[in-house]
Amino acid sequence: MGLNIQNVNLKMTAGFASQFPADAIPQVALSGRSNVGKSSLINTLLGRKSLARVSATPGKTITVNFYEIDKKMFLVDLPGYGFAARAHDNKNQWSQLTDGYFTKNKNIDLVRGVVQLVDSRAGITRDDAMMIDYMNNVGLPYIIAITKIDKLNKTERAACIEKISNDGIIAQDTPIIPFSSLKKEGKDELWRAIADMAQIKL
């Protein structure tokens, strides 16, 4: 049987690494800066309108959210980074929680990779580059999802994809997928890449 993406629930909203679920199933995390469109991407992938809540204040939510898909895998929503208005204490909390996901996760061996979201209008930011560099250094596979691609015209879109694709920081053979939550563009391609990363049949 393939993966039933309609069978989904929010298993855990964790504010501390000690709360991460112990279920022995593959995990694929989603990473990106605040306001990159991560909640909208999750809702589009899972065919729900508001399973992942879109915050009115980008960067406000500092939790790791585990979405259980058909009891076969977790999509893991990491807190958004790089929001300038965040208080210093909250930045520390973000760092500890996100770092804890990769260093204190009791099932770190089940983390198959990361979907790294990049805003089509901003390109790869300094914070994005830091995250990508970290994944390169630890050998963690990742997918680049270029969000809000519908915001660009044809010429801008081509230039954006070419620039990101040719950025030397991105590991060779990394899937690069233009994505639009509004038009659902890239949904099927991204799911195929996630399933391949998690070694699960769709």
PDB file of C-alpha atoms in Angstrom:
ATOM      1  CA  MET A   1       0.000   0.000   0.000  1.00  0.00           C
ATOM      2  CA  GLY A   2       1.212   3.502  -0.825  1.00  0.00           C
ATOM      3  CA  LEU A   3       1.280   6.495   1.454  1.00  0.00           C
ATOM      4  CA  ASN A   4      -2.183   7.856   2.222  1.00  0.00           C
ATOM      5  CA  ILE A   5      -1.512  11.587   2.593  1.00  0.00           C
ATOM      6  CA  GLN A   6      -5.136  12.131   3.595  1.00  0.00           C
ATOM      7  CA  ASN A   7      -4.460  10.226   6.817  1.00  0.00           C
ATOM      8  CA  VAL A   8      -2.618  12.946   8.691  1.00  0.00           C
ATOM      9  CA  ASN A   9      -2.634  14.411  12.166  1.00  0.00           C
ATOM     10  CA  LEU A  10      -0.560  16.809  14.213  1.00  0.00           C
ATOM     11  CA  LYS A  11       1.146  14.313  16.496  1.00  0.00           C
ATOM     12  CA  MET A  12       3.138  16.735  18.635  1.00  0.00           C
ATOM     13  CA  THR A  13       3.846  20.435  19.048  1.00  0.00           C
ATOM     14  CA  ALA A  14       7.148  20.396  20.910  1.00  0.00           C
ATOM     15  CA  GLY A  15       8.675  23.343  22.716  1.00  0.00           C
ATOM     16  CA  PHE A  16      11.562  21.274  24.071  1.00  0.00           C
ATOM     17  CA  ALA A  17      13.716  18.528  22.561  1.00  0.00           C
ATOM     18  CA  SER A  18      12.606  16.180  25.334  1.00  0.00           C
ATOM     19  CA  GLN A  19       9.072  16.287  23.880  1.00  0.00           C
ATOM     20  CA  PHE A  20      10.016  14.970  20.444  1.00  0.00           C
ATOM     21  CA  PRO A  21       8.028  11.785  19.681  1.00  0.00           C
ATOM     22  CA  ALA A  22       9.838   8.459  19.865  1.00  0.00           C
ATOM     23  CA  ASP A  23       7.885   6.755  17.052  1.00  0.00           C
ATOM     24  CA  ALA A  24      10.309   4.736  14.920  1.00  0.00           C
ATOM     25  CA  ILE A  25       9.269   6.142  11.531  1.00  0.00           C
ATOM     26  CA  PRO A  26      11.227   8.260   9.003  1.00  0.00           C
ATOM     27  CA  GLN A  27      11.304  12.033   9.429  1.00  0.00           C
ATOM     28  CA  VAL A  28      11.659  14.742   6.782  1.00  0.00           C
ATOM     29  CA  ALA A  29      12.028  18.253   8.193  1.00  0.00           C
ATOM     30  CA  LEU A  30      11.012  21.565   6.636  1.00  0.00           C
ATOM     31  CA  SER A  31      13.303  24.527   7.164  1.00  0.00           C
ATOM     32  CA  GLY A  32      13.162  28.163   6.089  1.00  0.00           C
ATOM     33  CA  ARG A  33      13.095  31.747   7.158  1.00  0.00           C
ATOM     34  CA  SER A  34      10.019  33.300   8.721  1.00  0.00           C
ATOM     35  CA  ASN A  35       7.372  34.285   6.180  1.00  0.00           C
ATOM     36  CA  VAL A  36       8.837  31.999   3.499  1.00  0.00           C
ATOM     37  CA  GLY A  37       5.459  30.267   3.111  1.00  0.00           C
ATOM     38  CA  LYS A  38       6.190  27.100   5.080  1.00  0.00           C
ATOM     39  CA  SER A  39       2.735  26.744   6.668  1.00  0.00           C
ATOM     40  CA  SER A  40       1.051  27.288   3.299  1.00  0.00           C
ATOM     41  CA  LEU A  41       3.339  24.697   1.707  1.00  0.00           C
ATOM     42  CA  ILE A  42       2.498  22.153   4.417  1.00  0.00           C
ATOM     43  CA  ASN A  43      -1.236  22.776   4.010  1.00  0.00           C
ATOM     44  CA  THR A  44      -0.919  22.375   0.245  1.00  0.00           C
ATOM     45  CA  LEU A  45       1.077  19.154   0.538  1.00  0.00           C
ATOM     46  CA  LEU A  46      -1.404  17.669   2.981  1.00  0.00           C
ATOM     47  CA  GLY A  47      -4.523  18.918   1.192  1.00  0.00           C
ATOM     48  CA  ARG A  48      -5.722  20.890   4.205  1.00  0.00           C
ATOM     49  CA  LYS A  49      -6.629  24.561   4.482  1.00  0.00           C
ATOM     50  CA  SER A  50      -5.488  25.242   8.010  1.00  0.00           C
ATOM     51  CA  LEU A  51      -3.724  22.201   9.480  1.00  0.00           C
ATOM     52  CA  ALA A  52      -0.572  24.284   9.737  1.00  0.00           C
ATOM     53  CA  ARG A  53      -1.527  27.693  11.052  1.00  0.00           C
ATOM     54  CA  VAL A  54      -0.257  30.697   9.152  1.00  0.00           C
ATOM     55  CA  SER A  55       0.935  33.123  11.804  1.00  0.00           C
ATOM     56  CA  ALA A  56      -0.126  36.757  11.558  1.00  0.00           C
ATOM     57  CA  THR A  57       3.210  37.618  13.141  1.00  0.00           C
ATOM     58  CA  PRO A  58       6.030  35.876  11.235  1.00  0.00           C
ATOM     59  CA  GLY A  59       8.554  34.212  13.524  1.00  0.00           C
ATOM     60  CA  LYS A  60       6.278  34.273  16.566  1.00  0.00           C
ATOM     61  CA  THR A  61       5.782  30.504  16.824  1.00  0.00           C
ATOM     62  CA  ILE A  62       8.792  28.724  18.293  1.00  0.00           C
ATOM     63  CA  THR A  63       7.870  25.034  18.306  1.00  0.00           C
ATOM     64  CA  VAL A  64       8.746  21.943  16.315  1.00  0.00           C
ATOM     65  CA  ASN A  65       5.551  20.469  14.870  1.00  0.00           C
ATOM     66  CA  PHE A  66       5.410  16.778  13.969  1.00  0.00           C
ATOM     67  CA  TYR A  67       2.790  15.888  11.340  1.00  0.00           C
ATOM     68  CA  GLU A  68       2.226  12.133  11.238  1.00  0.00           C
ATOM     69  CA  ILE A  69       1.417  10.905   7.715  1.00  0.00           C
ATOM     70  CA  ASP A  70      -0.435   7.575   7.537  1.00  0.00           C
ATOM     71  CA  LYS A  71       1.534   6.401  10.589  1.00  0.00           C
ATOM     72  CA  LYS A  72       4.459   5.867   8.199  1.00  0.00           C
ATOM     73  CA  MET A  73       6.442   9.111   8.385  1.00  0.00           C
ATOM     74  CA  PHE A  74       6.697  12.521  10.003  1.00  0.00           C
ATOM     75  CA  LEU A  75       6.803  15.835   8.208  1.00  0.00           C
ATOM     76  CA  VAL A  76       8.558  18.008  10.766  1.00  0.00           C
ATOM     77  CA  ASP A  77       7.952  21.758  10.726  1.00  0.00           C
ATOM     78  CA  LEU A  78      10.969  23.533  12.195  1.00  0.00           C
ATOM     79  CA  PRO A  79      10.481  27.096  13.508  1.00  0.00           C
ATOM     80  CA  GLY A  80      11.201  29.862  11.000  1.00  0.00           C
ATOM     81  CA  TYR A  81      14.476  31.711  11.327  1.00  0.00           C
ATOM     82  CA  GLY A  82      15.855  35.142  10.523  1.00  0.00           C
ATOM     83  CA  PHE A  83      12.967  37.337  11.691  1.00  0.00           C
ATOM     84  CA  ALA A  84      14.551  40.651  12.649  1.00  0.00           C
ATOM     85  CA  ALA A  85      11.869  41.712  15.138  1.00  0.00           C
ATOM     86  CA  ARG A  86      12.253  38.637  17.302  1.00  0.00           C
ATOM     87  CA  ALA A  87      13.417  39.339  20.839  1.00  0.00           C
ATOM     88  CA  HIS A  88      16.891  38.182  21.847  1.00  0.00           C
ATOM     89  CA  ASP A  89      15.545  35.569  24.288  1.00  0.00           C
ATOM     90  CA  ASN A  90      13.304  34.140  21.574  1.00  0.00           C
ATOM     91  CA  LYS A  91      16.244  33.909  19.201  1.00  0.00           C
ATOM     92  CA  ASN A  92      18.083  31.881  21.812  1.00  0.00           C
ATOM     93  CA  GLN A  93      15.057  29.637  22.247  1.00  0.00           C
ATOM     94  CA  TRP A  94      14.870  29.142  18.475  1.00  0.00           C
ATOM     95  CA  SER A  95      18.555  28.240  18.296  1.00  0.00           C
ATOM     96  CA  GLN A  96      18.315  25.756  21.147  1.00  0.00           C
ATOM     97  CA  LEU A  97      15.181  24.096  19.784  1.00  0.00           C
ATOM     98  CA  THR A  98      16.312  23.850  16.173  1.00  0.00           C
ATOM     99  CA  ASP A  99      19.801  22.733  17.157  1.00  0.00           C
ATOM    100  CA  GLY A 100      18.182  20.240  19.524  1.00  0.00           C
ATOM    101  CA  TYR A 101      16.238  18.700  16.650  1.00  0.00           C
ATOM    102  CA  PHE A 102      19.496  17.724  14.967  1.00  0.00           C
ATOM    103  CA  THR A 103      21.625  17.043  18.053  1.00  0.00           C
ATOM    104  CA  LYS A 104      19.248  15.804  20.783  1.00  0.00           C
ATOM    105  CA  ASN A 105      16.641  14.028  18.672  1.00  0.00           C
ATOM    106  CA  LYS A 106      16.247  10.534  20.072  1.00  0.00           C
ATOM    107  CA  ASN A 107      15.502   9.361  16.518  1.00  0.00           C
ATOM    108  CA  ILE A 108      18.173  11.335  14.692  1.00  0.00           C
ATOM    109  CA  ASP A 109      19.008   8.228  12.671  1.00  0.00           C
ATOM    110  CA  LEU A 110      15.469   8.418  11.215  1.00  0.00           C
ATOM    111  CA  VAL A 111      15.879  12.007   9.964  1.00  0.00           C
ATOM    112  CA  ARG A 112      16.156  11.283   6.232  1.00  0.00           C
ATOM    113  CA  GLY A 113      16.624  14.874   5.129  1.00  0.00           C
ATOM    114  CA  VAL A 114      15.279  18.400   4.901  1.00  0.00           C
ATOM    115  CA  VAL A 115      13.071  20.406   2.567  1.00  0.00           C
ATOM    116  CA  GLN A 116      14.839  23.770   2.534  1.00  0.00           C
ATOM    117  CA  LEU A 117      12.437  26.554   1.542  1.00  0.00           C
ATOM    118  CA  VAL A 118      13.822  29.553  -0.336  1.00  0.00           C
ATOM    119  CA  ASP A 119      11.653  32.586  -1.140  1.00  0.00           C
ATOM    120  CA  SER A 120      11.655  33.174  -4.896  1.00  0.00           C
ATOM    121  CA  ARG A 121      11.706  36.925  -4.377  1.00  0.00           C
ATOM    122  CA  ALA A 122      14.585  36.961  -1.883  1.00  0.00           C
ATOM    123  CA  GLY A 123      16.746  34.149  -3.218  1.00  0.00           C
ATOM    124  CA  ILE A 124      19.193  32.368  -0.926  1.00  0.00           C
ATOM    125  CA  THR A 125      19.614  34.635   2.098  1.00  0.00           C
ATOM    126  CA  ARG A 126      22.524  34.603   4.525  1.00  0.00           C
ATOM    127  CA  ASP A 127      20.438  32.549   6.984  1.00  0.00           C
ATOM    128  CA  ASP A 128      19.454  30.112   4.212  1.00  0.00           C
ATOM    129  CA  ALA A 129      23.120  29.753   3.290  1.00  0.00           C
ATOM    130  CA  MET A 130      24.053  29.016   6.906  1.00  0.00           C
ATOM    131  CA  MET A 131      21.456  26.236   7.055  1.00  0.00           C
ATOM    132  CA  ILE A 132      22.529  24.782   3.705  1.00  0.00           C
ATOM    133  CA  ASP A 133      26.183  24.933   4.763  1.00  0.00           C
ATOM    134  CA  TYR A 134      25.318  23.066   7.966  1.00  0.00           C
ATOM    135  CA  MET A 135      23.544  20.314   6.007  1.00  0.00           C
ATOM    136  CA  ASN A 136      26.462  20.049   3.592  1.00  0.00           C
ATOM    137  CA  ASN A 137      28.903  19.707   6.493  1.00  0.00           C
ATOM    138  CA  VAL A 138      26.965  16.939   8.245  1.00  0.00           C
ATOM    139  CA  GLY A 139      26.037  15.142   5.017  1.00  0.00           C
ATOM    140  CA  LEU A 140      22.296  15.615   5.433  1.00  0.00           C
ATOM    141  CA  PRO A 141      20.377  15.343   2.132  1.00  0.00           C
ATOM    142  CA  TYR A 142      18.025  18.185   1.253  1.00  0.00           C
ATOM    143  CA  ILE A 143      15.567  19.435  -1.328  1.00  0.00           C
ATOM    144  CA  ILE A 144      15.315  23.083  -2.337  1.00  0.00           C
ATOM    145  CA  ALA A 145      11.697  24.275  -2.655  1.00  0.00           C
ATOM    146  CA  ILE A 146      11.496  27.727  -4.278  1.00  0.00           C
ATOM    147  CA  THR A 147       8.331  29.177  -2.747  1.00  0.00           C
ATOM    148  CA  LYS A 148       5.896  31.799  -4.032  1.00  0.00           C
ATOM    149  CA  ILE A 149       7.053  31.175  -7.599  1.00  0.00           C
ATOM    150  CA  ASP A 150       3.691  32.489  -8.852  1.00  0.00           C
ATOM    151  CA  LYS A 151       4.723  35.964  -7.673  1.00  0.00           C
ATOM    152  CA  LEU A 152       7.286  36.189 -10.486  1.00  0.00           C
ATOM    153  CA  ASN A 153       6.709  36.803 -14.172  1.00  0.00           C
ATOM    154  CA  LYS A 154       8.156  34.426 -16.756  1.00  0.00           C
ATOM    155  CA  THR A 155      11.463  36.267 -17.107  1.00  0.00           C
ATOM    156  CA  GLU A 156      11.927  36.728 -13.348  1.00  0.00           C
ATOM    157  CA  ARG A 157      11.050  33.087 -12.747  1.00  0.00           C
ATOM    158  CA  ALA A 158      13.650  31.807 -15.202  1.00  0.00           C
ATOM    159  CA  ALA A 159      16.305  34.094 -13.728  1.00  0.00           C
ATOM    160  CA  CYS A 160      15.451  33.043 -10.169  1.00  0.00           C
ATOM    161  CA  ILE A 161      15.613  29.320 -10.907  1.00  0.00           C
ATOM    162  CA  GLU A 162      18.875  29.709 -12.843  1.00  0.00           C
ATOM    163  CA  LYS A 163      20.517  31.757 -10.080  1.00  0.00           C
ATOM    164  CA  ILE A 164      19.547  29.318  -7.323  1.00  0.00           C
ATOM    165  CA  SER A 165      20.442  26.271  -9.440  1.00  0.00           C
ATOM    166  CA  ASN A 166      23.910  27.689 -10.142  1.00  0.00           C
ATOM    167  CA  ASP A 167      24.657  28.730  -6.564  1.00  0.00           C
ATOM    168  CA  GLY A 168      27.787  26.856  -5.600  1.00  0.00           C
ATOM    169  CA  ILE A 169      26.619  26.279  -2.033  1.00  0.00           C
ATOM    170  CA  ILE A 170      23.960  23.786  -3.147  1.00  0.00           C
ATOM    171  CA  ALA A 171      25.167  20.182  -3.172  1.00  0.00           C
ATOM    172  CA  GLN A 172      25.314  18.444  -6.515  1.00  0.00           C
ATOM    173  CA  ASP A 173      22.189  16.509  -7.578  1.00  0.00           C
ATOM    174  CA  THR A 174      19.998  18.348  -5.042  1.00  0.00           C
ATOM    175  CA  PRO A 175      16.392  18.500  -6.311  1.00  0.00           C
ATOM    176  CA  ILE A 176      15.318  22.104  -6.950  1.00  0.00           C
ATOM    177  CA  ILE A 177      11.538  22.465  -7.168  1.00  0.00           C
ATOM    178  CA  PRO A 178       9.602  25.674  -7.962  1.00  0.00           C
ATOM    179  CA  PHE A 179       6.525  25.718  -5.724  1.00  0.00           C
ATOM    180  CA  SER A 180       3.298  27.688  -5.524  1.00  0.00           C
ATOM    181  CA  SER A 181       0.816  27.068  -2.722  1.00  0.00           C
ATOM    182  CA  LEU A 182      -1.705  29.235  -4.541  1.00  0.00           C
ATOM    183  CA  LYS A 183      -1.566  27.276  -7.803  1.00  0.00           C
ATOM    184  CA  LYS A 184      -0.400  23.982  -6.271  1.00  0.00           C
ATOM    185  CA  GLU A 185       2.508  23.985  -8.688  1.00  0.00           C
ATOM    186  CA  GLY A 186       5.271  21.620  -7.633  1.00  0.00           C
ATOM    187  CA  LYS A 187       3.096  19.687  -5.193  1.00  0.00           C
ATOM    188  CA  ASP A 188       3.369  16.307  -6.909  1.00  0.00           C
ATOM    189  CA  GLU A 189       7.057  16.753  -7.726  1.00  0.00           C
ATOM    190  CA  LEU A 190       7.847  17.714  -4.137  1.00  0.00           C
ATOM    191  CA  TRP A 191       5.926  14.750  -2.761  1.00  0.00           C
ATOM    192  CA  ARG A 192       7.876  12.408  -5.046  1.00  0.00           C
ATOM    193  CA  ALA A 193      11.144  13.907  -3.832  1.00  0.00           C
ATOM    194  CA  ILE A 194      10.077  13.641  -0.172  1.00  0.00           C
ATOM    195  CA  ALA A 195       8.930  10.028  -0.592  1.00  0.00           C
ATOM    196  CA  ASP A 196      12.207   9.168  -2.317  1.00  0.00           C
ATOM    197  CA  MET A 197      14.158  10.830   0.496  1.00  0.00           C
ATOM    198  CA  ALA A 198      12.134   8.979   3.166  1.00  0.00           C
ATOM    199  CA  GLN A 199      12.314   5.728   1.176  1.00  0.00           C
ATOM    200  CA  ILE A 200       8.534   5.397   1.203  1.00  0.00           C
ATOM    201  CA  LYS A 201       6.241   4.454  -1.671  1.00  0.00           C
ATOM    202  CA  LEU A 202       3.581   6.990  -2.615  1.00  0.00           C
TER     203      LEU A 202
END
